[in-house]
Coordinates of C-alpha atoms in Angstrom, one line a residue:
M1 CA 14.4 22.4 -45.6
F2 CA 17.6 24.3 -44.6
Y3 CA 19.8 23.7 -41.6
N4 CA 21.8 26.6 -40.4
G5 CA 23.5 26.4 -37.1
D6 CA 21.1 25.0 -34.5
H7 CA 17.8 26.0 -36.3
I8 CA 15.8 24.9 -39.3
S9 CA 14.2 27.3 -41.7
L10 CA 11.7 26.8 -44.6
A11 CA 12.7 28.2 -48.0
F12 CA 11.3 28.2 -51.5
S13 CA 11.7 24.9 -53.4
L14 CA 14.5 23.6 -51.3
L15 CA 15.5 20.3 -49.9
I16 CA 18.9 19.9 -48.3
L17 CA 20.8 17.4 -46.2
P18 CA 21.5 18.8 -42.8
G19 CA 25.2 19.2 -42.9
V20 CA 27.9 20.1 -40.5
I21 CA 28.3 23.9 -40.1
I22 CA 31.8 24.9 -41.2
S23 CA 33.4 27.8 -39.4
T24 CA 36.7 29.0 -40.7
N25 CA 38.6 31.2 -38.2
T26 CA 41.7 33.3 -38.4
A27 CA 43.1 35.0 -35.3
G28 CA 39.7 34.3 -33.7
S29 CA 37.8 37.1 -35.6
W30 CA 37.6 36.0 -39.2
N31 CA 34.8 33.5 -39.9
V32 CA 32.5 32.0 -42.6
S33 CA 29.7 29.7 -41.4
S34 CA 27.7 27.6 -43.8
P35 CA 26.6 23.9 -44.3
S36 CA 29.3 21.5 -45.4
R37 CA 27.0 19.9 -47.9
L38 CA 23.6 20.3 -49.5
C39 CA 21.2 17.8 -51.3
A40 CA 18.5 19.2 -53.6
L41 CA 16.2 18.0 -56.3
T42 CA 16.8 18.5 -60.0
G43 CA 14.8 21.5 -61.2
S44 CA 14.3 22.9 -57.7
S45 CA 16.0 25.9 -56.0
A46 CA 18.6 25.6 -53.2
T47 CA 19.6 28.3 -50.7
I48 CA 22.9 28.1 -49.0
F49 CA 22.5 30.0 -45.7
C50 CA 25.7 31.7 -44.8
T51 CA 27.1 34.3 -42.4
Y52 CA 30.5 35.8 -42.1
R53 CA 32.5 37.9 -39.6
Y54 CA 35.7 40.0 -39.6
P55 CA 37.4 42.5 -37.3
Q56 CA 35.4 45.6 -36.5
E57 CA 38.1 47.9 -37.9
H58 CA 37.7 46.4 -41.4
T59 CA 35.3 47.5 -44.0
V60 CA 34.1 45.0 -46.6
T61 CA 34.7 46.3 -50.2
D62 CA 33.9 43.2 -52.3
V63 CA 32.0 39.9 -52.0
S64 CA 31.5 36.9 -54.3
W65 CA 30.7 33.2 -54.5
Y66 CA 32.9 31.0 -56.7
S67 CA 33.3 27.4 -57.6
D68 CA 35.9 25.1 -59.2
K69 CA 34.7 26.2 -62.6
D70 CA 33.5 29.8 -62.1
K71 CA 35.4 32.7 -60.5
R72 CA 32.3 34.8 -59.9
L73 CA 29.3 32.6 -59.7
T74 CA 26.5 35.1 -60.3
E75 CA 28.3 36.6 -63.3
S76 CA 29.2 33.3 -65.1
E77 CA 27.3 32.1 -68.1
R78 CA 26.3 29.0 -66.3
F79 CA 24.6 30.8 -63.4
K80 CA 24.0 34.2 -64.9
N81 CA 20.2 33.8 -64.7
R82 CA 20.1 31.2 -62.0
G83 CA 22.4 32.4 -59.3
Q84 CA 21.2 35.1 -56.8
F85 CA 23.3 36.6 -54.0
L86 CA 21.0 37.2 -51.0
G87 CA 23.6 38.6 -48.7
D88 CA 25.2 42.0 -48.1
K89 CA 28.6 43.6 -47.2
K90 CA 28.0 43.3 -43.6
N91 CA 27.4 39.7 -42.3
N92 CA 25.0 37.8 -44.6
C93 CA 26.5 35.8 -47.4
S94 CA 23.5 33.5 -48.4
L95 CA 23.2 32.3 -52.0
R96 CA 20.3 30.9 -53.9
I97 CA 20.6 28.8 -57.1
N98 CA 17.5 28.3 -59.2
G99 CA 16.7 25.6 -61.7
L100 CA 19.3 23.1 -60.3
R101 CA 20.8 20.7 -62.8
E102 CA 22.6 17.4 -62.1
S103 CA 25.7 19.1 -63.7
D104 CA 25.8 21.5 -60.8
S105 CA 26.7 18.6 -58.5
K106 CA 30.1 17.5 -57.2
E107 CA 31.5 21.0 -57.0
K108 CA 32.5 23.0 -54.0
Y109 CA 30.9 26.4 -53.7
K110 CA 32.9 28.9 -51.6
F111 CA 32.2 32.4 -50.3
W112 CA 35.0 35.0 -50.6
F113 CA 35.1 38.6 -49.3
R114 CA 37.6 41.4 -49.3
T115 CA 38.1 44.3 -46.9
N116 CA 40.0 47.5 -47.1
S117 CA 43.2 45.7 -45.9
S118 CA 42.7 41.9 -46.4
E119 CA 40.6 39.1 -47.9
F120 CA 39.1 35.8 -46.7
S121 CA 37.5 32.7 -48.1
G122 CA 35.3 30.0 -46.4
A123 CA 35.9 26.2 -46.6
G124 CA 33.0 25.7 -49.1
V125 CA 29.8 23.8 -49.6
T126 CA 29.5 20.5 -51.6
L127 CA 26.3 20.6 -53.6
S128 CA 24.6 17.3 -54.7
V129 CA 21.7 17.6 -57.1
T130 CA 19.6 14.4 -57.5
A131 CA 16.6 13.3 -59.5
L132 CA 13.9 11.1 -58.1
R133 CA 13.9 7.6 -59.5
V134 CA 11.4 4.8 -58.8
M135 CA 13.0 1.4 -58.2
M136 CA 10.7 -1.7 -58.4
S137 CA 11.3 -4.9 -56.5
P138 CA 11.0 -7.5 -57.8
K139 CA 11.4 -6.3 -61.4
T140 CA 9.1 -9.0 -62.7
V141 CA 5.7 -9.0 -61.0
T142 CA 3.3 -12.0 -60.9
E143 CA -0.4 -11.9 -60.0
G144 CA -1.0 -12.7 -56.3
R145 CA 2.5 -11.8 -55.2
S146 CA 3.8 -8.6 -53.6
V147 CA 5.8 -5.6 -55.1
T148 CA 7.6 -2.7 -53.5
L149 CA 8.3 0.6 -55.2
T150 CA 11.0 2.8 -53.8
C151 CA 11.4 6.6 -54.4
S152 CA 15.2 6.8 -54.5
T153 CA 17.8 9.6 -54.7
T154 CA 21.5 9.7 -54.9
C155 CA 21.8 11.8 -51.7
S156 CA 19.7 12.0 -48.6
L157 CA 17.0 14.7 -48.5
G158 CA 16.7 14.6 -44.7
N159 CA 14.5 12.9 -42.2
S160 CA 11.7 15.3 -42.4
T161 CA 11.0 14.7 -46.1
T162 CA 7.6 13.3 -47.1
Y163 CA 6.5 11.6 -50.3
I164 CA 3.4 11.2 -52.5
W165 CA 2.8 8.5 -55.0
Y166 CA 1.0 8.7 -58.4
K167 CA -0.6 6.1 -60.7
N168 CA -1.1 7.2 -64.3
G169 CA -0.6 10.8 -63.2
L170 CA -3.2 10.7 -60.4
P171 CA -2.4 10.5 -56.6
V172 CA -2.7 7.0 -55.2
S173 CA -3.8 8.6 -51.9
T174 CA -4.0 12.1 -50.4
T175 CA -1.7 11.0 -47.6
H176 CA 1.9 12.1 -47.6
T177 CA 4.2 9.6 -46.0
P178 CA 7.7 9.9 -44.6
D179 CA 8.4 6.4 -46.0
N180 CA 9.9 6.5 -49.5
T181 CA 8.4 3.1 -50.3
F182 CA 5.0 2.0 -51.6
S183 CA 4.0 -1.6 -51.4
I184 CA 1.2 -3.6 -53.0
N185 CA 0.3 -7.0 -51.5
K186 CA -1.5 -9.7 -53.5
I187 CA -1.2 -7.7 -56.7
R188 CA -3.9 -7.9 -59.3
V189 CA -4.1 -7.1 -63.0
T190 CA -6.0 -3.9 -62.1
D191 CA -2.9 -2.6 -60.3
E192 CA -1.1 -2.3 -63.6
G193 CA -0.1 1.2 -64.6
R194 CA 2.6 3.9 -64.6
Y195 CA 3.9 4.8 -61.2
S196 CA 5.9 7.9 -60.1
C197 CA 6.7 9.7 -56.9
A198 CA 7.3 13.3 -55.8
V199 CA 8.4 15.0 -52.6
T200 CA 5.9 17.2 -50.7
G201 CA 6.3 20.7 -51.8
H202 CA 7.9 19.7 -55.1
D203 CA 4.9 18.1 -56.8
D204 CA 6.0 19.9 -60.0
H205 CA 9.2 17.8 -60.1
P206 CA 8.0 14.2 -60.0
S207 CA 10.1 11.3 -60.9
D208 CA 10.0 9.5 -64.3
F209 CA 7.4 6.8 -64.2
V210 CA 8.0 3.1 -64.2
I211 CA 5.5 0.7 -65.8
L212 CA 4.1 -2.0 -63.5
S213 CA 3.1 -5.0 -65.6
V214 CA 1.5 -8.0 -64.0
R215 CA 2.1 -11.5 -65.3
Y216 CA -0.6 -14.2 -64.9
A217 CA -1.2 -17.8 -65.8
P218 CA -3.5 -18.7 -68.7
R219 CA -7.1 -18.2 -68.0
N220 CA -10.4 -18.5 -69.8
T221 CA -8.9 -21.4 -71.6
T222 CA -11.5 -22.5 -74.2
A223 CA -12.0 -25.5 -76.5
L224 CA -13.5 -24.6 -79.9
L225 CA -14.9 -27.4 -82.2
S226 CA -15.4 -26.8 -85.9
L227 CA -17.4 -29.4 -87.8
Y228 CA -17.2 -29.6 -91.5
I229 CA -20.1 -31.4 -93.2
N230 CA -20.0 -32.6 -96.8
E231 CA -22.1 -29.8 -98.0
G232 CA -19.5 -27.4 -96.7
T233 CA -21.5 -26.1 -93.7
S234 CA -19.5 -25.3 -90.5
V235 CA -20.9 -25.7 -87.0
A236 CA -19.0 -24.4 -83.9
V237 CA -19.5 -25.5 -80.3
I238 CA -17.7 -23.6 -77.5
C239 CA -17.2 -24.7 -73.9
S240 CA -15.1 -23.3 -71.1
K241 CA -14.6 -23.5 -67.3
D242 CA -16.9 -20.5 -66.9
A243 CA -19.6 -22.0 -69.1
P244 CA -19.6 -25.9 -68.9
A245 CA -20.6 -27.8 -72.1
L246 CA -24.3 -28.0 -72.5
L247 CA -24.5 -30.7 -75.2
S248 CA -22.8 -33.7 -76.6
L249 CA -22.0 -33.5 -80.3
S250 CA -22.7 -36.5 -82.4
I251 CA -21.3 -36.8 -85.9
K252 CA -21.2 -39.4 -88.7
E253 CA -18.2 -41.4 -89.5
H254 CA -15.8 -39.9 -92.1
T255 CA -16.7 -36.4 -91.0
S256 CA -13.8 -33.9 -90.6
V257 CA -13.4 -32.1 -87.3
T258 CA -11.0 -29.4 -86.1
L259 CA -10.4 -28.7 -82.4
T260 CA -8.9 -25.3 -81.5
C261 CA -7.6 -24.1 -78.1
S262 CA -7.6 -20.4 -77.0
S263 CA -6.5 -18.7 -73.8
D264 CA -5.8 -15.3 -72.2
A265 CA -2.3 -15.2 -70.7
K266 CA 0.5 -12.8 -69.9
P267 CA 3.0 -13.5 -71.2
S268 CA 1.5 -15.3 -74.1
V269 CA 0.8 -19.0 -74.1
R270 CA 4.0 -20.9 -74.7
H271 CA 2.6 -24.4 -75.2
Y272 CA -0.8 -25.8 -76.1
S273 CA -1.7 -29.5 -75.9
W274 CA -4.8 -31.6 -76.6
Y275 CA -6.0 -34.6 -74.6
K276 CA -8.7 -37.3 -75.0
K277 CA -10.4 -38.6 -71.9
I278 CA -12.3 -41.9 -71.8
G279 CA -13.5 -42.7 -68.3
A280 CA -10.8 -41.7 -65.8
K281 CA -8.0 -42.1 -68.3
S282 CA -6.6 -39.2 -70.3
S283 CA -4.3 -39.6 -73.3
L284 CA -2.1 -36.9 -74.9
M285 CA -3.2 -36.5 -78.5
V286 CA -1.0 -33.7 -79.9
F287 CA 1.1 -30.7 -79.0
G288 CA -0.2 -27.6 -80.6
Q289 CA -3.2 -25.2 -80.6
N290 CA -5.1 -27.2 -83.2
Y291 CA -6.0 -30.8 -83.4
S292 CA -7.7 -32.1 -86.6
I293 CA -9.5 -35.3 -87.2
T294 CA -9.8 -35.6 -91.0
D295 CA -11.7 -38.9 -91.2
A296 CA -13.6 -39.5 -88.0
K297 CA -14.2 -43.0 -86.8
V298 CA -16.2 -44.5 -83.9
A299 CA -12.9 -45.0 -82.0
D300 CA -12.4 -41.2 -82.0
S301 CA -15.4 -40.8 -79.7
G302 CA -14.5 -39.4 -76.2
Q303 CA -14.1 -36.3 -74.1
Y304 CA -11.6 -33.8 -75.5
Y305 CA -9.9 -30.9 -73.6
C306 CA -6.9 -28.7 -74.0
K307 CA -4.2 -27.3 -71.8
A308 CA -2.5 -23.8 -72.1
E309 CA 0.8 -23.1 -70.5
N310 CA 3.1 -20.1 -70.0
I311 CA 6.0 -19.3 -67.7
V312 CA 3.6 -18.5 -64.8
G313 CA 1.4 -21.6 -64.9
V314 CA -0.9 -24.0 -66.7
T315 CA -4.7 -24.3 -67.0
E316 CA -7.1 -26.6 -68.9
S317 CA -10.4 -26.1 -70.5
S318 CA -13.5 -28.0 -69.7
T319 CA -14.2 -31.2 -71.7
L320 CA -15.8 -31.2 -75.1
P321 CA -17.9 -34.4 -75.6
L322 CA -17.6 -35.9 -79.1
N323 CA -19.6 -39.0 -80.3
V324 CA -18.9 -40.6 -83.7
Y325 CA -21.6 -43.0 -84.9
K326 CA -21.5 -45.6 -87.7
V327 CA -23.7 -45.0 -90.8
T328 CA -25.9 -48.0 -91.6
T329 CA -29.4 -46.8 -92.6
G330 CA -28.2 -44.9 -95.5
L331 CA -26.2 -47.9 -96.8
R332 CA -29.3 -50.2 -96.7
S333 CA -31.4 -47.6 -98.6
A334 CA -28.7 -47.2 -101.1
V335 CA -28.7 -51.0 -101.9
L336 CA -32.5 -51.6 -101.5
V337 CA -33.8 -48.8 -103.8
P338 CA -31.9 -49.9 -106.9
A339 CA -32.9 -53.5 -106.3
I340 CA -36.6 -52.6 -106.1
I341 CA -36.3 -50.5 -109.3
V342 CA -34.8 -53.5 -111.2
V343 CA -37.6 -55.8 -109.9
A344 CA -40.3 -53.3 -110.9
I345 CA -38.9 -53.0 -114.4
A346 CA -38.9 -56.8 -114.8
V347 CA -42.5 -57.2 -113.5
S348 CA -43.6 -54.4 -115.8
F349 CA -42.1 -56.1 -118.8
V350 CA -43.8 -59.5 -117.9
C351 CA -47.1 -57.7 -117.6
W352 CA -46.7 -56.0 -120.9
W353 CA -45.8 -59.3 -122.6
R354 CA -48.8 -61.1 -121.1
R355 CA -51.3 -58.4 -122.2
T356 CA -49.9 -58.4 -125.7
A357 CA -50.2 -62.2 -125.8
E358 CA -53.9 -62.0 -124.6
R359 CA -54.9 -59.5 -127.2
A360 CA -53.4 -61.6 -129.9
S361 CA -55.4 -64.7 -128.6
G362 CA -58.6 -62.6 -128.0
V363 CA -58.7 -63.1 -124.2
H364 CA -59.6 -60.0 -122.2
S365 CA -58.8 -59.8 -118.5
Q366 CA -61.5 -58.6 -116.1
G367 CA -59.1 -57.0 -113.6
P368 CA -55.6 -56.9 -112.5
D369 CA -54.0 -60.2 -111.7
A370 CA -51.8 -61.1 -108.8
T371 CA -48.7 -60.0 -110.6
S372 CA -50.1 -56.6 -111.4
L373 CA -51.2 -56.1 -107.8
W374 CA -47.7 -56.9 -106.5
H375 CA -46.3 -54.4 -109.0
M376 CA -48.6 -51.7 -107.6
H377 CA -47.6 -52.5 -104.1
S378 CA -43.9 -52.5 -105.1
S379 CA -44.4 -49.2 -106.8
E380 CA -46.0 -47.8 -103.6
S381 CA -43.3 -49.3 -101.5
Q382 CA -40.7 -47.8 -103.8
S383 CA -42.3 -44.4 -103.5
K384 CA -42.2 -44.6 -99.8
I385 CA -38.6 -45.7 -99.6
I386 CA -37.4 -43.0 -102.0

């Protein structure tokens, strides 16, 4: 918007700060009226509304805008294709500058005119060119907290300015608000994205985006158990808070077991730790993501769980039951079978010796004796045991 005297006018791609109208007078008849300062967006166009007066007996022969760096603005290399004089040699001295750059700022732009007998110059307009910048507070955002984004400029665009906000290039809402801030309460991970802002009517000149990243404490913390059996087979059992353990794992003594903790966190997990719970008492076993039991014993039985911690917070997994039992049946078999084999061999030898002796003496047995029957039972028993 443009402010000129006591009225406001709309113009193409223009945002200005309503400034004090400067009237420069000489002998009560020479005058140049224009805003004292303008604020406009980078890339937009600004129009300086200007009027001038002089004594009726004078005739204007030459007019020009100039700055600290350029004698004739519209003819300089810097403004050759960007500066446009909208006035005339009567009373209008308005100027439009297209494609504004931040380098156009901090200069005074003045209108000068010459008559057939004199010349006159206005006090000038200070032009400020600003880009939109999104400021985020706080700079580090945590899930569940609040964050405020501010569409800031280096100069005021005026009270009638309205703004629109974008997330990942799409409007957050269709409502244009006079407030240059955008707040999110109880922020969630789904609010993450690239945020930018623009001024109504200047949607083609949005700000650079800022990345909103949301931190959160570890979650989905899971305990993974890997069981290594002698034959090299691996069995894994997973439990978590979202899916409580459905079984209690029983293993033999001297088996190797590895417990692994995993978690989703942002920033990443800083510390892992493993605990063993017996009854209501928990004991810290080790710091680290993995906990290995290389030679399991009955005393290693218990409820195991892990904790995951980052700068935001700490969570723990559900418990993983582990039962280590003592091997006894296998040991008895290992001792009993060889013993039976030895006895069977001895009985067989005795039987063979007696039969040889009977043949030599001419005595023939009518059936198996008690010793032979025991041998058969022993053989049957041996077969069952093996």
